[in-house]
Short mmCIF file of C-alpha atoms in Angstrom, two decimals:
data_model
loop_
_atom_site.label_atom_id
_atom_site.label_comp_id
_atom_site.label_asym_id
_atom_site.label_seq_id
_atom_site.Cartn_x
_atom_site.Cartn_y
_atom_site.Cartn_z
CA UNK A 1 -30.04 -31.25 -26.18
CA UNK A 2 -29.55 -32.04 -29.49
CA UNK A 3 -30.62 -35.41 -31.37
CA UNK A 4 -29.45 -36.65 -34.59
CA UNK A 5 -32.96 -36.71 -37.22
CA UNK A 6 -34.19 -39.44 -38.64
CA UNK A 7 -31.62 -39.27 -41.67
CA UNK A 8 -27.97 -40.71 -40.70
CA UNK A 9 -27.09 -43.52 -40.18
CA UNK A 10 -23.15 -43.72 -38.79
CA UNK A 11 -20.73 -41.50 -36.88
CA UNK A 12 -17.40 -42.66 -37.13
CA UNK A 13 -14.85 -41.12 -35.28
CA UNK A 14 -11.75 -40.96 -34.50
CA UNK A 15 -9.45 -42.30 -30.80
CA UNK A 16 -7.46 -40.60 -29.67
CA UNK A 17 -7.68 -36.83 -29.94
CA UNK A 18 -11.08 -37.27 -30.90
CA UNK A 19 -13.71 -39.66 -28.02
CA UNK A 20 -10.46 -39.63 -25.35
CA UNK A 21 -7.46 -37.15 -23.99
CA UNK A 22 -4.50 -38.34 -25.24
CA UNK A 23 -2.27 -36.24 -23.49
CA UNK A 24 0.83 -36.23 -25.70
CA UNK A 25 1.31 -40.58 -25.02
CA UNK A 26 1.32 -42.16 -28.28
CA UNK A 27 4.47 -39.40 -29.27
CA UNK A 28 5.74 -40.63 -26.16
CA UNK A 29 5.34 -44.60 -26.44
CA UNK A 30 7.12 -43.11 -30.29
CA UNK A 31 9.54 -41.50 -29.43
CA UNK A 32 10.44 -44.88 -26.37
CA UNK A 33 10.19 -46.82 -28.79
CA UNK A 34 12.66 -45.75 -31.44
CA UNK A 35 14.73 -45.73 -29.16
CA UNK A 36 13.84 -49.51 -27.61
CA UNK A 37 14.96 -50.21 -31.75
CA UNK A 38 18.35 -49.05 -31.25
CA UNK A 39 17.77 -45.20 -32.59
CA UNK A 40 20.14 -42.79 -31.22
CA UNK A 41 19.25 -39.90 -28.93
CA UNK A 42 19.97 -37.51 -32.22
CA UNK A 43 19.50 -35.65 -34.82
CA UNK A 44 17.42 -38.61 -36.68
CA UNK A 45 15.13 -39.58 -33.28
CA UNK A 46 14.52 -35.95 -34.35
CA UNK A 47 13.74 -35.32 -37.75
CA UNK A 48 12.00 -39.14 -36.89
CA UNK A 49 9.87 -36.92 -34.10
CA UNK A 50 9.17 -34.29 -36.80
CA UNK A 51 8.30 -36.73 -40.05
CA UNK A 52 5.65 -38.61 -37.63
CA UNK A 53 4.28 -35.55 -35.73
CA UNK A 54 3.26 -34.01 -39.18
CA UNK A 55 1.77 -37.10 -39.82
CA UNK A 56 -0.08 -37.84 -37.37
CA UNK A 57 -3.93 -40.18 -37.58
CA UNK A 58 -2.02 -42.29 -40.05
CA UNK A 59 -1.25 -46.30 -39.37
CA UNK A 60 1.19 -46.16 -36.90
CA UNK A 61 3.13 -49.61 -38.63
CA UNK A 62 3.40 -46.62 -41.69
CA UNK A 63 4.64 -44.08 -39.96
CA UNK A 64 7.05 -46.96 -38.27
CA UNK A 65 8.18 -47.54 -42.09
CA UNK A 66 8.81 -43.47 -43.18
CA UNK A 67 11.76 -43.55 -40.73
CA UNK A 68 12.73 -47.06 -40.10
CA UNK A 69 13.76 -50.00 -42.69
CA UNK A 70 10.60 -53.47 -43.01
CA UNK A 71 11.56 -55.07 -39.98
CA UNK A 72 12.92 -52.93 -37.60
CA UNK A 73 10.51 -51.06 -38.18
CA UNK A 74 7.57 -53.87 -37.81
CA UNK A 75 10.13 -54.29 -34.39
CA UNK A 76 9.53 -50.82 -33.74
CA UNK A 77 5.79 -51.07 -33.99
CA UNK A 78 5.76 -54.43 -31.29
CA UNK A 79 7.28 -51.64 -29.44
CA UNK A 80 5.73 -49.16 -29.47
CA UNK A 81 1.61 -51.11 -28.60
CA UNK A 82 4.12 -52.22 -25.32
CA UNK A 83 4.77 -49.65 -24.74
CA UNK A 84 2.41 -47.09 -25.11
CA UNK A 85 0.03 -49.95 -23.35
CA UNK A 86 2.78 -49.65 -20.24
CA UNK A 87 1.96 -46.07 -20.34
CA UNK A 88 -2.43 -46.15 -20.66
CA UNK A 89 -2.58 -48.28 -17.90
CA UNK A 90 0.46 -45.88 -15.47
CA UNK A 91 -2.19 -42.58 -16.45
CA UNK A 92 -5.61 -43.48 -17.78
CA UNK A 93 -7.31 -42.53 -19.70
CA UNK A 94 -10.96 -41.04 -19.35
CA UNK A 95 -12.81 -40.35 -22.13
CA UNK A 96 -13.53 -35.57 -23.28
CA UNK A 97 -16.81 -34.20 -21.73
CA UNK A 98 -20.39 -34.84 -23.34
CA UNK A 99 -18.53 -38.32 -25.33
CA UNK A 100 -20.25 -40.73 -23.69
CA UNK A 101 -23.29 -39.49 -23.71
CA UNK A 102 -23.63 -38.12 -27.37
CA UNK A 103 -22.92 -42.00 -28.50
CA UNK A 104 -25.64 -43.27 -25.74
CA UNK A 105 -28.47 -40.61 -27.15
CA UNK A 106 -27.36 -40.87 -31.18
CA UNK A 107 -27.23 -45.29 -30.28
CA UNK A 108 -30.52 -44.71 -29.28
CA UNK A 109 -32.04 -43.21 -31.76
CA UNK A 110 -30.72 -45.01 -34.34
CA UNK A 111 -27.24 -44.50 -35.59
CA UNK A 112 -24.40 -46.21 -34.78
CA UNK A 113 -21.29 -45.82 -33.47
CA UNK A 114 -17.74 -47.03 -34.48
CA UNK A 115 -14.76 -46.09 -33.27
CA UNK A 116 -10.89 -46.10 -35.93
CA UNK A 117 -7.68 -45.74 -35.52
CA UNK A 118 -4.95 -45.75 -36.37
CA UNK A 119 -3.08 -48.54 -33.23
CA UNK A 120 -2.86 -52.14 -34.38
CA UNK A 121 -5.55 -54.56 -32.56
CA UNK A 122 -4.90 -55.18 -29.48
CA UNK A 123 -4.02 -52.06 -28.04
CA UNK A 124 -7.44 -51.17 -29.81
CA UNK A 125 -9.51 -53.39 -27.74
CA UNK A 126 -7.14 -52.58 -24.60
CA UNK A 127 -8.93 -48.99 -24.97
CA UNK A 128 -11.88 -50.01 -25.53
CA UNK A 129 -12.24 -52.14 -22.63
CA UNK A 130 -10.21 -48.53 -20.34
CA UNK A 131 -13.25 -46.59 -20.95
CA UNK A 132 -16.01 -49.58 -21.15
CA UNK A 133 -16.66 -48.62 -23.91
CA UNK A 134 -17.79 -52.44 -25.26
CA UNK A 135 -21.32 -52.21 -24.87
CA UNK A 136 -21.24 -48.79 -26.70
CA UNK A 137 -20.26 -48.39 -29.08
CA UNK A 138 -21.40 -51.34 -32.48
CA UNK A 139 -17.94 -51.20 -34.18
CA UNK A 140 -13.79 -50.59 -33.53
CA UNK A 141 -11.62 -51.24 -36.71
CA UNK A 142 -7.58 -51.04 -36.80
CA UNK A 143 -5.78 -50.09 -40.37
CA UNK A 144 -5.54 -54.58 -40.59
CA UNK A 145 -9.10 -54.86 -40.53
CA UNK A 146 -9.76 -52.41 -43.78
CA UNK A 147 -7.00 -52.78 -45.61
CA UNK A 148 -5.03 -50.02 -45.89
CA UNK A 149 -4.55 -47.46 -42.36
CA UNK A 150 -5.30 -42.80 -42.37
CA UNK A 151 -5.58 -41.30 -45.01
CA UNK A 152 -7.61 -43.69 -47.15
CA UNK A 153 -11.12 -44.28 -46.08
CA UNK A 154 -10.77 -47.78 -46.14
CA UNK A 155 -12.14 -47.75 -42.85
CA UNK A 156 -14.63 -45.14 -43.31
CA UNK A 157 -15.60 -47.82 -45.69
CA UNK A 158 -15.44 -50.81 -44.04
CA UNK A 159 -17.56 -49.91 -40.90
CA UNK A 160 -20.10 -48.21 -43.31
CA UNK A 161 -20.32 -52.36 -44.96
CA UNK A 162 -20.73 -53.84 -41.73
CA UNK A 163 -22.18 -51.73 -40.10
CA UNK A 164 -25.50 -52.08 -43.53
CA UNK A 165 -25.04 -47.68 -44.32
CA UNK A 166 -27.44 -47.73 -46.86
CA UNK A 167 -26.03 -43.95 -48.16
CA UNK A 168 -22.27 -42.50 -47.13
CA UNK A 169 -24.26 -39.53 -47.40
CA UNK A 170 -26.22 -40.36 -44.37
CA UNK A 171 -22.48 -41.05 -42.53
CA UNK A 172 -20.86 -38.57 -40.55
CA UNK A 173 -16.67 -39.03 -39.80
CA UNK A 174 -14.91 -36.66 -36.96
CA UNK A 175 -11.27 -36.80 -36.02
CA UNK A 176 -8.57 -34.35 -35.07
CA UNK A 177 -5.92 -35.09 -37.82
CA UNK A 178 -4.94 -33.94 -41.34
CA UNK A 179 -5.76 -37.68 -42.02
CA UNK A 180 -8.58 -37.63 -40.60
CA UNK A 181 -11.02 -34.96 -42.42
CA UNK A 182 -9.04 -36.55 -45.92
CA UNK A 183 -9.88 -39.86 -45.49
CA UNK A 184 -13.81 -38.23 -44.67
CA UNK A 185 -13.30 -36.32 -46.96
CA UNK A 186 -12.29 -40.02 -49.65
CA UNK A 187 -14.70 -41.85 -48.03
CA UNK A 188 -17.64 -39.55 -49.16
CA UNK A 189 -18.73 -39.33 -46.60
CA UNK A 190 -22.11 -36.13 -45.64
CA UNK A 191 -19.67 -34.86 -42.79
CA UNK A 192 -16.41 -34.64 -42.72
CA UNK A 193 -15.52 -32.27 -39.40
CA UNK A 194 -12.02 -31.81 -37.33
CA UNK A 195 -11.90 -31.19 -33.61
CA UNK A 196 -9.45 -29.20 -32.39
CA UNK A 197 -9.42 -31.66 -29.42
CA UNK A 198 -6.13 -33.56 -29.84
CA UNK A 199 -3.00 -33.55 -32.57
CA UNK A 200 -3.50 -30.84 -34.93
CA UNK A 201 -4.65 -27.28 -34.39
CA UNK A 202 -6.96 -25.36 -36.70
CA UNK A 203 -4.75 -24.56 -38.61
CA UNK A 204 -3.21 -27.62 -39.56
CA UNK A 205 -7.26 -28.94 -40.50
CA UNK A 206 -7.81 -26.39 -42.70
CA UNK A 207 -5.94 -26.92 -44.73
CA UNK A 208 -7.54 -30.64 -45.95
CA UNK A 209 -10.52 -30.78 -47.16
CA UNK A 210 -14.08 -30.70 -44.55
CA UNK A 211 -17.09 -29.80 -44.00
CA UNK A 212 -17.03 -28.40 -40.34
CA UNK A 213 -14.50 -27.37 -37.75
CA UNK A 214 -15.28 -28.33 -33.90
CA UNK A 215 -14.25 -27.81 -30.95
CA UNK A 216 -15.07 -31.17 -30.08
CA UNK A 217 -17.05 -33.99 -30.82
CA UNK A 218 -19.80 -32.95 -28.86
CA UNK A 219 -20.60 -30.80 -31.77
CA UNK A 220 -21.23 -32.85 -33.27
CA UNK A 221 -24.26 -33.59 -32.59
CA UNK A 222 -25.24 -30.24 -32.98
CA UNK A 223 -23.70 -30.10 -36.74
CA UNK A 224 -26.37 -33.48 -36.97
CA UNK A 225 -28.86 -32.20 -36.07
CA UNK A 226 -29.14 -29.20 -38.41
CA UNK A 227 -28.31 -30.96 -41.32
#
């Protein structure tokens, strides 16, 4: 067991693909939302899915804006949130092994836990409830709570401000996409770690700035204990 030494103040981690298993539900909901808003199944849909998959971790609304006009993008984002919640209710979600215990140990050692996500607030809160983490984490943020989504550092910096962090070098950021790593690096966090449990493979994560690449979020405890 590795407990983070004194000096660490905050762990900021992405949700789907980092803290809990995605199982392809995000891309499935994105596809369903595009179909719901009238995009026919064909080359345009395939191109939109490729665009989304290459830019995972961003605000979902921004992802729809990449491929649709503004009004249609907003409608698609609403459809996405509905579809994703339906899929989660049907399939269920569960934390990756060791993650909940990690949160409990770090908080007992004085480290705050903040979840960040590209999901809208309603979906984010439904996920927190589905995981039973209402009392397990200190804060959960969406792009609308911070200004801009990833790859901008706004959510990380907002978490640090709200949780009264004194030094960004005492913050560790973990995520499963290039956007997560870019946001963490731009925030000035002391540790910026990619995990291979979600959207992007190690080869893709290696192309973004980072301090560590891990096989799971639970491994961040070892990193924090040795720095």
